[in-house]
mmCIF file of C-alpha atoms in Angstrom:
data_model
loop_
_atom_site.group_PDB
_atom_site.id
_atom_site.type_symbol
_atom_site.label_atom_id
_atom_site.label_comp_id
_atom_site.label_asym_id
_atom_site.label_seq_id
_atom_site.Cartn_x
_atom_site.Cartn_y
_atom_site.Cartn_z
ATOM 1 C CA MET A 4 -139.921 -27.433 119.063
ATOM 2 C CA THR A 5 -136.628 -29.506 118.092
ATOM 3 C CA THR A 6 -134.778 -30.499 120.991
ATOM 4 C CA THR A 7 -130.481 -31.145 121.054
ATOM 5 C CA ALA A 8 -129.472 -34.500 120.733
ATOM 6 C CA PRO A 9 -128.056 -35.929 124.090
ATOM 7 C CA VAL A 10 -124.498 -35.960 122.783
ATOM 8 C CA ALA A 11 -124.529 -31.894 122.448
ATOM 9 C CA ALA A 12 -125.401 -31.758 125.831
ATOM 10 C CA ASP A 13 -121.573 -32.850 126.459
ATOM 11 C CA VAL A 14 -119.559 -32.097 123.664
ATOM 12 C CA PRO A 15 -118.514 -28.566 123.036
ATOM 13 C CA SER A 16 -120.002 -27.072 119.293
ATOM 14 C CA GLY A 17 -117.282 -28.156 116.547
ATOM 15 C CA SER A 18 -116.454 -31.394 118.012
ATOM 16 C CA GLY A 19 -115.102 -33.536 115.348
ATOM 17 C CA PRO A 20 -117.100 -36.730 114.731
ATOM 18 C CA TRP A 21 -114.374 -38.691 117.470
ATOM 19 C CA ARG A 22 -115.219 -37.035 119.286
ATOM 20 C CA LEU A 23 -118.475 -36.547 119.467
ATOM 21 C CA ALA A 24 -118.535 -40.830 118.959
ATOM 22 C CA ARG A 25 -116.701 -41.073 121.792
ATOM 23 C CA ALA A 26 -119.245 -39.116 124.373
ATOM 24 C CA GLU A 27 -122.243 -40.760 122.782
ATOM 25 C CA LEU A 28 -120.450 -44.424 124.049
ATOM 26 C CA ARG A 29 -120.208 -42.758 127.195
ATOM 27 C CA ARG A 30 -123.378 -42.190 127.554
ATOM 28 C CA ARG A 31 -124.729 -46.330 126.964
ATOM 29 C CA PRO A 32 -124.769 -48.675 130.214
ATOM 30 C CA SER A 33 -123.677 -51.655 127.677
ATOM 31 C CA VAL A 34 -120.925 -49.695 126.031
ATOM 32 C CA ARG A 35 -119.699 -49.798 129.708
ATOM 33 C CA ILE A 36 -120.369 -52.873 131.237
ATOM 34 C CA SER A 37 -119.104 -54.469 127.918
ATOM 35 C CA LEU A 38 -115.856 -52.630 127.518
ATOM 36 C CA LEU A 39 -115.228 -53.520 131.831
ATOM 37 C CA VAL A 40 -116.073 -57.478 130.474
ATOM 38 C CA VAL A 41 -113.740 -56.833 127.590
ATOM 39 C CA ALA A 42 -110.986 -55.961 129.300
ATOM 40 C CA LEU A 43 -111.251 -58.608 132.388
ATOM 41 C CA PHE A 44 -110.821 -60.875 129.879
ATOM 42 C CA LEU A 45 -108.139 -59.837 128.074
ATOM 43 C CA LEU A 46 -106.157 -58.861 130.646
ATOM 44 C CA MET A 47 -107.182 -62.576 132.505
ATOM 45 C CA ALA A 48 -105.434 -63.896 129.081
ATOM 46 C CA ALA A 49 -102.702 -61.912 128.766
ATOM 47 C CA GLY A 50 -101.708 -62.660 132.826
ATOM 48 C CA ALA A 51 -102.574 -66.264 132.200
ATOM 49 C CA PRO A 52 -98.986 -67.423 133.783
ATOM 50 C CA LEU A 53 -99.465 -65.062 136.232
ATOM 51 C CA LEU A 54 -102.852 -66.020 137.895
ATOM 52 C CA SER A 55 -102.465 -69.184 137.125
ATOM 53 C CA SER A 56 -98.719 -69.220 139.453
ATOM 54 C CA LEU A 57 -100.697 -67.610 142.072
ATOM 55 C CA ALA A 58 -103.932 -70.456 142.262
ATOM 56 C CA GLY A 59 -100.434 -72.596 142.560
ATOM 57 C CA TRP A 60 -101.535 -75.170 139.887
ATOM 58 C CA THR A 61 -100.757 -75.274 135.859
ATOM 59 C CA PRO A 62 -103.518 -76.271 133.496
ATOM 60 C CA GLU A 63 -101.886 -79.585 133.069
ATOM 61 C CA GLU A 64 -100.893 -80.560 136.497
ATOM 62 C CA PHE A 65 -102.500 -83.678 137.997
ATOM 63 C CA ASP A 66 -104.010 -83.708 141.391
ATOM 64 C CA LYS A 67 -105.658 -86.921 142.011
ATOM 65 C CA SER A 68 -105.684 -86.451 146.045
ATOM 66 C CA ALA A 69 -108.718 -83.991 144.564
ATOM 67 C CA VAL A 70 -110.678 -86.891 142.989
ATOM 68 C CA ASP A 71 -112.644 -89.576 144.755
ATOM 69 C CA PRO A 72 -111.072 -93.227 142.735
ATOM 70 C CA TYR A 73 -114.301 -95.042 144.115
ATOM 71 C CA LEU A 74 -116.616 -92.843 142.479
ATOM 72 C CA GLY A 75 -115.422 -92.673 139.318
ATOM 73 C CA GLY A 76 -113.358 -90.008 139.557
ATOM 74 C CA GLN A 77 -116.181 -87.019 140.705
ATOM 75 C CA PRO A 78 -114.771 -83.977 142.227
ATOM 76 C CA LEU A 79 -114.219 -84.090 146.359
ATOM 77 C CA GLY A 80 -116.220 -81.392 148.081
ATOM 78 C CA PRO A 81 -118.687 -79.147 146.441
ATOM 79 C CA LEU A 82 -119.869 -77.232 143.036
ATOM 80 C CA GLY A 83 -117.062 -79.646 141.880
ATOM 81 C CA GLY A 84 -115.134 -78.815 144.153
ATOM 82 C CA ILE A 85 -114.246 -75.829 144.451
ATOM 83 C CA SER A 86 -112.031 -74.755 147.407
ATOM 84 C CA ALA A 87 -109.291 -72.465 149.020
ATOM 85 C CA ASP A 88 -106.885 -74.800 146.812
ATOM 86 C CA HIS A 89 -108.640 -74.990 143.727
ATOM 87 C CA TRP A 90 -110.726 -72.014 143.010
ATOM 88 C CA LEU A 91 -113.220 -73.134 140.478
ATOM 89 C CA GLY A 92 -113.004 -76.489 141.540
ATOM 90 C CA VAL A 93 -110.816 -79.783 139.759
ATOM 91 C CA GLU A 94 -111.757 -81.719 136.433
ATOM 92 C CA PRO A 95 -113.472 -84.916 136.954
ATOM 93 C CA ILE A 96 -110.479 -88.211 136.816
ATOM 94 C CA THR A 97 -107.309 -85.875 136.491
ATOM 95 C CA GLY A 98 -107.868 -83.369 139.247
ATOM 96 C CA ARG A 99 -106.565 -80.507 137.151
ATOM 97 C CA ASP A 100 -107.349 -77.056 138.624
ATOM 98 C CA LEU A 101 -110.213 -75.764 136.149
ATOM 99 C CA PHE A 102 -109.092 -72.334 136.911
ATOM 100 C CA ALA A 103 -105.973 -72.369 135.622
ATOM 101 C CA ARG A 104 -106.834 -74.284 133.134
ATOM 102 C CA VAL A 105 -109.763 -71.729 131.900
ATOM 103 C CA VAL A 106 -107.677 -68.498 132.038
ATOM 104 C CA HIS A 107 -104.896 -70.585 129.686
ATOM 105 C CA GLY A 108 -107.369 -71.757 127.966
ATOM 106 C CA ALA A 109 -108.507 -67.864 127.636
ATOM 107 C CA GLN A 110 -105.108 -66.817 126.058
ATOM 108 C CA VAL A 111 -105.145 -69.337 123.557
ATOM 109 C CA SER A 112 -108.737 -68.622 122.115
ATOM 110 C CA LEU A 113 -108.743 -65.358 122.156
ATOM 111 C CA LEU A 114 -104.788 -65.097 120.656
ATOM 112 C CA ILE A 115 -106.562 -67.034 118.048
ATOM 113 C CA ALA A 116 -109.542 -64.521 117.144
ATOM 114 C CA LEU A 117 -108.111 -61.813 118.036
ATOM 115 C CA THR A 118 -105.040 -62.296 115.375
ATOM 116 C CA ALA A 119 -107.313 -64.055 112.999
ATOM 117 C CA THR A 120 -109.338 -60.703 112.891
ATOM 118 C CA ALA A 121 -106.623 -58.988 112.193
ATOM 119 C CA ILE A 122 -105.422 -61.056 109.322
ATOM 120 C CA VAL A 123 -109.260 -60.656 108.244
ATOM 121 C CA VAL A 124 -109.122 -56.567 108.611
ATOM 122 C CA VAL A 125 -106.242 -55.947 107.027
ATOM 123 C CA ALA A 126 -106.580 -58.035 103.988
ATOM 124 C CA GLY A 127 -110.335 -57.069 103.949
ATOM 125 C CA THR A 128 -109.502 -53.692 104.044
ATOM 126 C CA ALA A 129 -106.788 -53.262 101.532
ATOM 127 C CA ALA A 130 -108.626 -56.048 99.127
ATOM 128 C CA GLY A 131 -111.787 -53.598 99.144
ATOM 129 C CA ILE A 132 -109.603 -50.194 98.701
ATOM 130 C CA ALA A 133 -108.145 -51.147 96.214
ATOM 131 C CA ALA A 134 -110.675 -52.646 93.992
ATOM 132 C CA GLY A 135 -113.203 -49.523 94.809
ATOM 133 C CA TYR A 136 -110.705 -46.996 94.610
ATOM 134 C CA PHE A 137 -108.902 -48.565 90.964
ATOM 135 C CA GLY A 138 -111.842 -50.153 89.867
ATOM 136 C CA GLY A 139 -111.391 -51.398 86.063
ATOM 137 C CA ARG A 140 -109.911 -55.444 86.119
ATOM 138 C CA THR A 141 -109.075 -54.670 89.924
ATOM 139 C CA ASP A 142 -111.409 -54.385 90.707
ATOM 140 C CA THR A 143 -112.717 -57.446 88.706
ATOM 141 C CA VAL A 144 -110.431 -60.210 89.846
ATOM 142 C CA LEU A 145 -110.519 -58.987 93.528
ATOM 143 C CA SER A 146 -114.851 -59.154 93.877
ATOM 144 C CA ARG A 147 -114.322 -62.719 91.676
ATOM 145 C CA LEU A 148 -112.247 -63.819 93.936
ATOM 146 C CA MET A 149 -114.573 -62.440 97.213
ATOM 147 C CA ASP A 150 -117.152 -64.620 95.400
ATOM 148 C CA LEU A 151 -115.364 -67.370 94.872
ATOM 149 C CA THR A 152 -113.927 -67.697 98.829
ATOM 150 C CA MET A 153 -117.549 -66.545 99.910
ATOM 151 C CA SER A 154 -118.806 -69.528 97.848
ATOM 152 C CA PHE A 155 -116.911 -72.528 99.829
ATOM 153 C CA PRO A 156 -118.866 -73.826 103.110
ATOM 154 C CA SER A 157 -116.024 -72.429 105.004
ATOM 155 C CA LEU A 158 -116.571 -75.266 108.293
ATOM 156 C CA ILE A 159 -116.508 -78.144 106.624
ATOM 157 C CA PHE A 160 -113.281 -76.890 104.347
ATOM 158 C CA MET A 161 -112.227 -75.666 107.297
ATOM 159 C CA ILE A 162 -112.140 -78.870 109.369
ATOM 160 C CA ALA A 163 -111.459 -81.451 106.070
ATOM 161 C CA MET A 164 -107.973 -78.938 106.440
ATOM 162 C CA MET A 165 -107.679 -79.470 110.354
ATOM 163 C CA SER A 166 -107.991 -82.901 109.983
ATOM 164 C CA VAL A 167 -105.913 -83.543 107.432
ATOM 165 C CA ALA A 168 -102.764 -81.005 108.941
ATOM 166 C CA LYS A 169 -100.658 -83.708 111.292
ATOM 167 C CA ASP A 170 -97.723 -82.178 112.465
ATOM 168 C CA VAL A 171 -98.012 -78.515 112.730
ATOM 169 C CA ASN A 172 -98.672 -75.688 115.514
ATOM 170 C CA ARG A 173 -102.586 -75.636 115.749
ATOM 171 C CA ILE A 174 -102.217 -72.528 116.732
ATOM 172 C CA VAL A 175 -100.749 -70.850 114.693
ATOM 173 C CA LEU A 176 -102.392 -73.388 111.397
ATOM 174 C CA MET A 177 -105.842 -72.375 112.805
ATOM 175 C CA THR A 178 -105.258 -68.498 112.786
ATOM 176 C CA ALA A 179 -104.177 -69.224 109.196
ATOM 177 C CA VAL A 180 -107.593 -71.328 108.091
ATOM 178 C CA ILE A 181 -109.815 -68.762 109.825
ATOM 179 C CA GLY A 182 -108.832 -65.688 108.894
ATOM 180 C CA LEU A 183 -108.589 -67.546 105.222
ATOM 181 C CA PHE A 184 -112.363 -67.578 105.050
ATOM 182 C CA GLY A 185 -113.143 -64.477 106.649
ATOM 183 C CA TRP A 186 -112.186 -61.133 104.632
ATOM 184 C CA PRO A 187 -114.341 -60.896 101.563
ATOM 185 C CA GLY A 188 -117.235 -59.541 103.754
ATOM 186 C CA ILE A 189 -115.343 -56.778 104.846
ATOM 187 C CA ALA A 190 -114.193 -56.414 101.422
ATOM 188 C CA ARG A 191 -117.140 -56.172 100.491
ATOM 189 C CA VAL A 192 -117.681 -53.198 103.628
ATOM 190 C CA VAL A 193 -114.998 -51.551 102.444
ATOM 191 C CA ARG A 194 -114.986 -51.404 98.894
ATOM 192 C CA GLY A 195 -118.654 -49.708 98.811
ATOM 193 C CA GLN A 196 -117.384 -47.251 101.262
ATOM 194 C CA THR A 197 -114.236 -46.738 98.762
ATOM 195 C CA LEU A 198 -116.638 -46.170 95.897
ATOM 196 C CA SER A 199 -118.878 -43.258 97.293
ATOM 197 C CA LEU A 200 -115.852 -40.883 98.344
ATOM 198 C CA LYS A 201 -113.269 -41.345 95.610
ATOM 199 C CA HIS A 202 -115.368 -38.533 93.588
ATOM 200 C CA ARG A 203 -115.360 -36.661 96.862
ATOM 201 C CA GLU A 204 -114.202 -32.662 96.004
ATOM 202 C CA TYR A 205 -111.354 -33.222 98.647
ATOM 203 C CA VAL A 206 -110.172 -36.427 96.556
ATOM 204 C CA ASP A 207 -110.158 -34.602 93.282
ATOM 205 C CA ALA A 208 -108.455 -31.927 94.498
ATOM 206 C CA ALA A 209 -105.434 -33.602 96.195
ATOM 207 C CA ARG A 210 -105.639 -36.241 92.559
ATOM 208 C CA VAL A 211 -105.516 -32.390 90.478
ATOM 209 C CA SER A 212 -102.642 -31.338 92.890
ATOM 210 C CA GLY A 213 -100.467 -34.222 91.743
ATOM 211 C CA SER A 214 -100.508 -36.900 94.817
ATOM 212 C CA GLY A 215 -100.010 -40.142 93.890
ATOM 213 C CA PRO A 216 -102.133 -42.792 94.288
ATOM 214 C CA TRP A 217 -100.468 -44.235 97.658
ATOM 215 C CA ARG A 218 -100.861 -41.113 99.534
ATOM 216 C CA ILE A 219 -104.682 -40.821 98.191
ATOM 217 C CA LEU A 220 -105.281 -44.050 99.445
ATOM 218 C CA THR A 221 -103.557 -43.486 102.403
ATOM 219 C CA ARG A 222 -104.330 -39.985 103.554
ATOM 220 C CA ASP A 223 -107.719 -39.342 101.710
ATOM 221 C CA ILE A 224 -109.704 -42.590 101.245
ATOM 222 C CA LEU A 225 -108.861 -44.317 104.466
ATOM 223 C CA PRO A 226 -109.739 -42.308 107.541
ATOM 224 C CA GLY A 227 -113.053 -42.097 105.420
ATOM 225 C CA VAL A 228 -113.540 -46.331 105.599
ATOM 226 C CA LEU A 229 -111.874 -46.617 109.427
ATOM 227 C CA GLY A 230 -114.906 -45.721 110.599
ATOM 228 C CA PRO A 231 -117.093 -49.086 109.399
ATOM 229 C CA VAL A 232 -114.155 -50.507 109.448
ATOM 230 C CA ILE A 233 -114.215 -50.372 113.270
ATOM 231 C CA ALA A 234 -117.397 -51.078 114.145
ATOM 232 C CA TYR A 235 -116.690 -54.090 111.646
ATOM 233 C CA THR A 236 -114.201 -55.689 113.563
ATOM 234 C CA THR A 237 -115.761 -55.665 116.812
ATOM 235 C CA LEU A 238 -118.572 -57.328 115.409
ATOM 236 C CA ILE A 239 -115.991 -59.704 113.579
ATOM 237 C CA ILE A 240 -114.319 -60.944 116.982
ATOM 238 C CA PRO A 241 -117.357 -62.643 118.154
ATOM 239 C CA GLY A 242 -117.968 -64.880 115.179
ATOM 240 C CA MET A 243 -114.350 -65.544 115.565
ATOM 241 C CA ILE A 244 -114.100 -66.734 118.998
ATOM 242 C CA ALA A 245 -117.480 -68.683 117.957
ATOM 243 C CA THR A 246 -115.608 -70.538 114.857
ATOM 244 C CA GLU A 247 -112.190 -71.485 117.450
ATOM 245 C CA ALA A 248 -114.707 -72.918 119.664
ATOM 246 C CA ALA A 249 -116.635 -75.154 117.029
ATOM 247 C CA LEU A 250 -113.625 -76.806 115.829
ATOM 248 C CA SER A 251 -111.986 -77.426 119.536
ATOM 249 C CA TYR A 252 -115.269 -78.653 120.190
ATOM 250 C CA LEU A 253 -115.811 -81.327 117.238
ATOM 251 C CA GLY A 254 -112.482 -82.384 117.880
ATOM 252 C CA VAL A 255 -109.705 -81.173 115.036
ATOM 253 C CA GLY A 256 -108.863 -77.523 117.034
ATOM 254 C CA VAL A 257 -106.455 -77.109 119.451
ATOM 255 C CA ARG A 258 -105.102 -80.656 121.076
ATOM 256 C CA PRO A 259 -104.875 -81.969 124.478
ATOM 257 C CA PRO A 260 -103.251 -81.003 127.216
ATOM 258 C CA THR A 261 -103.491 -77.415 125.569
ATOM 259 C CA PRO A 262 -106.313 -76.225 126.765
ATOM 260 C CA SER A 263 -109.010 -73.808 125.044
ATOM 261 C CA TRP A 264 -112.965 -73.204 126.232
ATOM 262 C CA GLY A 265 -114.519 -75.231 123.071
ATOM 263 C CA GLN A 266 -112.297 -77.997 123.897
ATOM 264 C CA MET A 267 -113.094 -77.754 127.663
ATOM 265 C CA ILE A 268 -117.023 -77.958 126.676
ATOM 266 C CA ALA A 269 -116.510 -80.657 124.651
ATOM 267 C CA GLU A 270 -114.703 -82.520 127.415
ATOM 268 C CA SER A 271 -117.563 -81.591 130.188
ATOM 269 C CA VAL A 272 -120.257 -82.677 128.306
ATOM 270 C CA ALA A 273 -120.139 -86.635 129.631
ATOM 271 C CA PHE A 274 -119.659 -84.989 132.772
ATOM 272 C CA TYR A 275 -122.757 -82.383 132.450
ATOM 273 C CA ASP A 276 -125.213 -84.448 135.367
ATOM 274 C CA THR A 277 -122.494 -85.379 137.776
ATOM 275 C CA ASP A 278 -120.152 -82.424 137.749
ATOM 276 C CA PRO A 279 -122.322 -79.839 136.133
ATOM 277 C CA MET A 280 -119.555 -76.944 137.599
ATOM 278 C CA TYR A 281 -116.986 -78.833 134.756
ATOM 279 C CA PHE A 282 -119.707 -77.435 132.285
ATOM 280 C CA VAL A 283 -120.970 -74.163 133.599
ATOM 281 C CA ILE A 284 -117.359 -72.867 134.161
ATOM 282 C CA PRO A 285 -115.755 -72.474 130.468
ATOM 283 C CA SER A 286 -119.192 -72.169 128.911
ATOM 284 C CA THR A 287 -120.254 -68.429 131.077
ATOM 285 C CA CYS A 288 -117.320 -67.732 130.077
ATOM 286 C CA LEU A 289 -117.749 -68.300 126.885
ATOM 287 C CA PHE A 290 -121.183 -67.167 126.685
ATOM 288 C CA LEU A 291 -119.804 -63.436 128.161
ATOM 289 C CA THR A 292 -117.114 -63.401 126.081
ATOM 290 C CA VAL A 293 -119.174 -63.416 122.578
ATOM 291 C CA LEU A 294 -122.067 -61.404 124.147
ATOM 292 C CA ALA A 295 -119.269 -58.424 125.138
ATOM 293 C CA PHE A 296 -118.232 -58.060 121.640
ATOM 294 C CA THR A 297 -121.332 -58.090 120.264
ATOM 295 C CA LEU A 298 -123.163 -55.202 122.126
ATOM 296 C CA LEU A 299 -119.740 -53.686 122.115
ATOM 297 C CA GLY A 300 -119.982 -54.099 118.178
ATOM 298 C CA ASP A 301 -123.463 -53.163 117.587
ATOM 299 C CA ALA A 302 -123.027 -49.854 119.653
ATOM 300 C CA LEU A 303 -119.986 -49.066 117.125
ATOM 301 C CA ARG A 304 -121.674 -49.865 114.330
ATOM 302 C CA ASP A 305 -124.879 -47.859 115.636
ATOM 303 C CA VAL A 306 -122.533 -44.458 116.385
ATOM 304 C CA LEU A 307 -119.340 -44.970 113.606
ATOM 305 C CA ASP A 308 -121.575 -46.420 111.213
ATOM 306 C CA PRO A 309 -124.862 -45.208 111.506
ATOM 307 C CA ARG A 310 -126.274 -45.946 107.673
ATOM 308 C CA SER A 311 -126.030 -49.815 108.243
ATOM 309 C CA GLY A 312 -127.788 -49.773 111.706
ATOM 310 C CA ARG A 313 -130.859 -50.817 112.493
ATOM 311 C CA ALA A 314 -134.243 -48.905 111.446
#
């Protein structure tokens, strides 16, 4: 006796693959929770100026009355100085509001990660489709460029580039540097998908009917690789967030007073025993964001690109 797939009970027969995928994703509690967490942090990042103004503090504003100068600048009050004036407490020594710095740090960290991801996805998808569809010399040149880029020790090269660059916009530079090394992975995935699609009947029919390469690539090939690209995108976002945090933690990323989660975690290490909340709060935000994107990416990969999923 055969059992009906769970999605079939919720979706009418004959529904398209995207509707089936949405129904399957809605069934998973991990997806709903992950989407809620991702939406919460995205809204927090987008509304950072409004949220910090509601709290009454800017991320660079000092509040010396919130720290004790006789105890090495330790926050006054329990849990790192959490109070009605400072919702998440304050930084030791400076007295800067931790809530304002966390929400503005989310804006910086997510802006860099999402922009770098967009660069990676666009460049990788374009290179992968071109290499897979045109083949020959185009495929050889692009494939060797992928190999060359992936052979670099990317983290060391990022640290070197960020260290020697002085009077530049750090956010723009970090976005470009992170995006520079991320595109070959998705390009390889798209190239493999394109190779399996370019000899399908509907592509041959479009070619015989007189459609040019641009029309075939955008109307026939691109929709076929869209599912794996979406799944891969959500899987690389956590890596981008972690890379930005690592560079800021190492002191070569965003510079003070501009806040970022990695920078805050690096500064909090010196106070983890006397003010653990200063370390816990940005670390928790970073952990939840990376975990939510990872769970969402795993679910999208299983649904949209089941052949690459775990057995």
